[in-house]
Tab-separated table of C-alpha atoms in Angstrom:
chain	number	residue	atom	x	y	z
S	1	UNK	CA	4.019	-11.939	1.916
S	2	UNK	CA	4.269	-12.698	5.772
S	3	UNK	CA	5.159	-9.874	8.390
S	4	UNK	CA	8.580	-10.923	9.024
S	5	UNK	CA	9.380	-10.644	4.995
S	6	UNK	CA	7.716	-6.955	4.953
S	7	UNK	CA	9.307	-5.739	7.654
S	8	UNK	CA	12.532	-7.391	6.500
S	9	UNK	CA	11.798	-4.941	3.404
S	10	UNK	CA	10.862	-2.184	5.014
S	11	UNK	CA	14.104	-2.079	7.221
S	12	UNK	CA	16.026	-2.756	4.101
S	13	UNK	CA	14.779	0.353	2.041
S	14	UNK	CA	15.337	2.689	5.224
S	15	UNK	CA	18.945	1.557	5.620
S	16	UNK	CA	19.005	2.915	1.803
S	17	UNK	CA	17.430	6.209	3.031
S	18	UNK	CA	14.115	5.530	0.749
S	19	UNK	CA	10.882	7.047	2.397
S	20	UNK	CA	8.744	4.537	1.994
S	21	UNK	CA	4.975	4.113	3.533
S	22	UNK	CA	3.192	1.355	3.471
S	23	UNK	CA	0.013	0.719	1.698
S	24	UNK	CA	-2.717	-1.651	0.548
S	25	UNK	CA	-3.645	-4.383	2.530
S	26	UNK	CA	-0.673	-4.466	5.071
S	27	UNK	CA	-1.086	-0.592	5.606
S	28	UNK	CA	-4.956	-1.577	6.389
S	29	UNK	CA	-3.515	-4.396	8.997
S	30	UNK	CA	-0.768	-1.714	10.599
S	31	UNK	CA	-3.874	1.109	11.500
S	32	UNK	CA	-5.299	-2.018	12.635
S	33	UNK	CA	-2.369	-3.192	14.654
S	34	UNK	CA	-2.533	-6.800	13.690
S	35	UNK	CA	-2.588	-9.090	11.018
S	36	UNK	CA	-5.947	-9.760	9.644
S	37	UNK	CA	-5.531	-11.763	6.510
S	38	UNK	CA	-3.125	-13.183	4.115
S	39	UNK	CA	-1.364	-10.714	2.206
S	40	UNK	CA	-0.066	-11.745	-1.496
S	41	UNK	CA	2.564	-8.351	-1.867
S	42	UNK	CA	3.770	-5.410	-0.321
S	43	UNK	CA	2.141	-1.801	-1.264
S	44	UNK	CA	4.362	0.761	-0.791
S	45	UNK	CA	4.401	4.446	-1.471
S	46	UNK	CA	7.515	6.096	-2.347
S	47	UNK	CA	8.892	9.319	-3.664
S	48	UNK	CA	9.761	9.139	-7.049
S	49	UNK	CA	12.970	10.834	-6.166
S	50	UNK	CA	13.756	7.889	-4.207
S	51	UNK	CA	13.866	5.485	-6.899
S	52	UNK	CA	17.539	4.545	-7.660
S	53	UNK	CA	18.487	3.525	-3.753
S	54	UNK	CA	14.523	2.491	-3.547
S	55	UNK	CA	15.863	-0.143	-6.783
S	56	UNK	CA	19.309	-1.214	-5.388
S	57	UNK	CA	17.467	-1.943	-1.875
S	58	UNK	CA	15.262	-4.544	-3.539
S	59	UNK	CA	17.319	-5.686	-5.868
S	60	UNK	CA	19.886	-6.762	-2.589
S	61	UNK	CA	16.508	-8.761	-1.540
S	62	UNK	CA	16.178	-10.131	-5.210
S	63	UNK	CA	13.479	-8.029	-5.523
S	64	UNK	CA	14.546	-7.046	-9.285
S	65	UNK	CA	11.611	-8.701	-12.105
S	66	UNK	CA	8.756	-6.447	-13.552
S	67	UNK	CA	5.887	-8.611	-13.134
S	68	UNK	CA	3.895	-7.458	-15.966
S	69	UNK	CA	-0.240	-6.552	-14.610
S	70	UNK	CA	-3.241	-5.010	-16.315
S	71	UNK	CA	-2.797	-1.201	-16.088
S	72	UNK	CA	1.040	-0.749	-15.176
S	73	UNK	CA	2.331	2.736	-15.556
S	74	UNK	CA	5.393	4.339	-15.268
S	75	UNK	CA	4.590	5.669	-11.652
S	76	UNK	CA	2.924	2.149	-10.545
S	77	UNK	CA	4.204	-1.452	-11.143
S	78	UNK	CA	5.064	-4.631	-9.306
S	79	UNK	CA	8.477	-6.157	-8.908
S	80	UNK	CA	8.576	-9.656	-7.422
S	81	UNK	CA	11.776	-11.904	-6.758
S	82	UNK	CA	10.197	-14.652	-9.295
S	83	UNK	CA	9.620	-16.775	-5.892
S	84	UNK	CA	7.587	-15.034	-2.773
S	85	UNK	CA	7.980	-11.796	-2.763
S	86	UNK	CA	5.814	-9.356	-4.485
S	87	UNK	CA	5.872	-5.111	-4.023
S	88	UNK	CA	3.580	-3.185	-5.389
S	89	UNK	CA	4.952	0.333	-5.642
S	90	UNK	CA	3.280	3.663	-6.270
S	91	UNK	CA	5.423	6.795	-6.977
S	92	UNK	CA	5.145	10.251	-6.065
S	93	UNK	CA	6.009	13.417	-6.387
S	94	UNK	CA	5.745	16.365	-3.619
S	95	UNK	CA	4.690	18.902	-4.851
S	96	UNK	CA	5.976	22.947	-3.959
S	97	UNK	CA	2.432	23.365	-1.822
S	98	UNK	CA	3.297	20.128	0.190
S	99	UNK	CA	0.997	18.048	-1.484
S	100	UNK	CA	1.496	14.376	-3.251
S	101	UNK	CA	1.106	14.339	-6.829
S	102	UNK	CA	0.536	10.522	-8.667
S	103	UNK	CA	-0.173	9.362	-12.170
S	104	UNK	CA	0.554	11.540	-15.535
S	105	UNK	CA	1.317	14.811	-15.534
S	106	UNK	CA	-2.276	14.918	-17.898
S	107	UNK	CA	-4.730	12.867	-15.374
S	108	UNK	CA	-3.117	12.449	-12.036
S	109	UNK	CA	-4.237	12.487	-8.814
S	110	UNK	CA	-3.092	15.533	-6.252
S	111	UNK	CA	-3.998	14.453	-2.689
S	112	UNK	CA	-2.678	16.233	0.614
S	113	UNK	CA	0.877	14.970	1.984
S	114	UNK	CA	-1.411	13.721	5.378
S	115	UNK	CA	-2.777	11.114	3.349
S	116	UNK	CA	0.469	9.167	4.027
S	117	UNK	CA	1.069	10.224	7.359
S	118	UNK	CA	-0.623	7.475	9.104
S	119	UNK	CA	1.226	5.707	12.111
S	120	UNK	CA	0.718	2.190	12.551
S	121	UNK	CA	2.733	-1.578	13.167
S	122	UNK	CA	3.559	-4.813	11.681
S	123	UNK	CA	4.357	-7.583	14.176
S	124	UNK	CA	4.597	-4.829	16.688
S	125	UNK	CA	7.102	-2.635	14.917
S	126	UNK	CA	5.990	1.012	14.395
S	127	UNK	CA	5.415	1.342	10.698
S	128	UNK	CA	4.271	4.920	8.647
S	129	UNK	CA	1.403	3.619	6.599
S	130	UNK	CA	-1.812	5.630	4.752
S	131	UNK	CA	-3.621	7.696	7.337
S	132	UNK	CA	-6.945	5.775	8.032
S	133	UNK	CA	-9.333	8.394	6.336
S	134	UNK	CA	-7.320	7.734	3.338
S	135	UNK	CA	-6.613	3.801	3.496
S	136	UNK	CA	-10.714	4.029	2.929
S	137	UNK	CA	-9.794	6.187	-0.303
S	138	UNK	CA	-7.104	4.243	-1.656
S	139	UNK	CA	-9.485	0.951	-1.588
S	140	UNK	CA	-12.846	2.748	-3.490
S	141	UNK	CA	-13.378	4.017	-6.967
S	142	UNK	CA	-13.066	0.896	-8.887
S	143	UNK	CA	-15.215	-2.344	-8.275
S	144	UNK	CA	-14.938	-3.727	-5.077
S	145	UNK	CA	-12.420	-6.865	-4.602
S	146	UNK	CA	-13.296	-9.245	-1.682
S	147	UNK	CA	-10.026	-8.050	0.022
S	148	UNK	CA	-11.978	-4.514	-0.031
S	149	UNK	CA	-14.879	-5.432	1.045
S	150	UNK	CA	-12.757	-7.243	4.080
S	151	UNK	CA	-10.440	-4.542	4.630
S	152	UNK	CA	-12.616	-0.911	4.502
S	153	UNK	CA	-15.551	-2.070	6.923
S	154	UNK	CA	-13.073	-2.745	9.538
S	155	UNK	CA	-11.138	0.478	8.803
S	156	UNK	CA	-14.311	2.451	8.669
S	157	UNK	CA	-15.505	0.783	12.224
S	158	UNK	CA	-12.121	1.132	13.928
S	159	UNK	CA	-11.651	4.783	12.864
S	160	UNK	CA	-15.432	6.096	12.846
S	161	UNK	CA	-15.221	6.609	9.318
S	162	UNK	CA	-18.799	6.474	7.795
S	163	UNK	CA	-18.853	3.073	5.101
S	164	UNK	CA	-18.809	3.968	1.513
S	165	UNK	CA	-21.313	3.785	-0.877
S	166	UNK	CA	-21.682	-0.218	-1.995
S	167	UNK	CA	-20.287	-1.426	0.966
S	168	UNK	CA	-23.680	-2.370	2.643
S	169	UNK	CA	-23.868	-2.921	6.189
S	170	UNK	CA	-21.195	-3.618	8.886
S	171	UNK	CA	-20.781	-7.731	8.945
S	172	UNK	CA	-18.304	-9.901	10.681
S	173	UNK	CA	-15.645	-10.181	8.203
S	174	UNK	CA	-14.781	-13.941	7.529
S	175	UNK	CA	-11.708	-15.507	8.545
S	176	UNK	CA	-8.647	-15.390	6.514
């Protein structure tokens, strides 16, 4: 997924009025202001409310297969164009306090609406992404990927946040 096809995306969905914040690895490189690896989709977070114009503005991009990964649920799947492009969308719901509920109404996650208030850019265009604080969140709790254990130690250096648990020391991240 190259910058100029996420931001190609991103303008897309706000032309269909969908609220969407970016996430994963590309939200990392936004806080960070610059590109610092490949990136194989686009996370984005988006009110569940938002998902009919959210669906028509990727299907115009061709954006419109289910590309079927361990763990898919209702309120977090990937859609791909069956060529390059690959989003990765989480759903929401806000909830009357403000706050962002995610997952089943049984075992979801409640987290405060801040957490996707973050401000940061692709390419150098302004993007919303996950705050920082929470970018660090969003990339624990479930065995470490290499593209974690890239993406958190330069979050956590950048933005004074202290290094999780299992992350070990601060090292030079290797190239991309």
């Amino acid at each position: 997924m190259s910058s100029k096809d996420a931001l190609a995306l991103l303008e897309r969905l706000s032309a269909h009025g969908v609220d969407a914040c970016v996430g994963g690895g590309w939200g990392v490189d936004a806080l960070l202001g610059t590109q610092t690896r490949e990136h194989s989709d686009l996370d984005l977070w988006a009110p569940a409310a938002h998902l009919h114009p959210l669906f028509a503005a990727l299907a115009e991009a061709g954006v419109d297969h289910v590309f079927p990964w361990p763990g898919d649920r209702p309120w977090n799947f990937v859609l791909h164009d069956g060529v390059r492009l690959r989003v990765d969308l989480h759903l929401y719901e806000r909830l009357a306090d403000g706050s962002l509920h995610y997952g089943s109404a049984v075992d979801g996650d409640t987290f405060p609406a801040g957490a996707l208030d973050g401000d940061g850019s692709i390419a150098g265009t302004t993007v919303r992404c996950e705050s920082a604080e929470w970018a660090v969140r969003f990339h624990t709790g479930y065995p470490a990927r290499e593209v974690d254990r890239h993406d958190v130690p330069l979050l956590c250096r950048r933005f004074g946040i202290p290094l999780p648990e299992g992350f070990g020391p601060f090292e030079e991240p290797r190239d991309a």
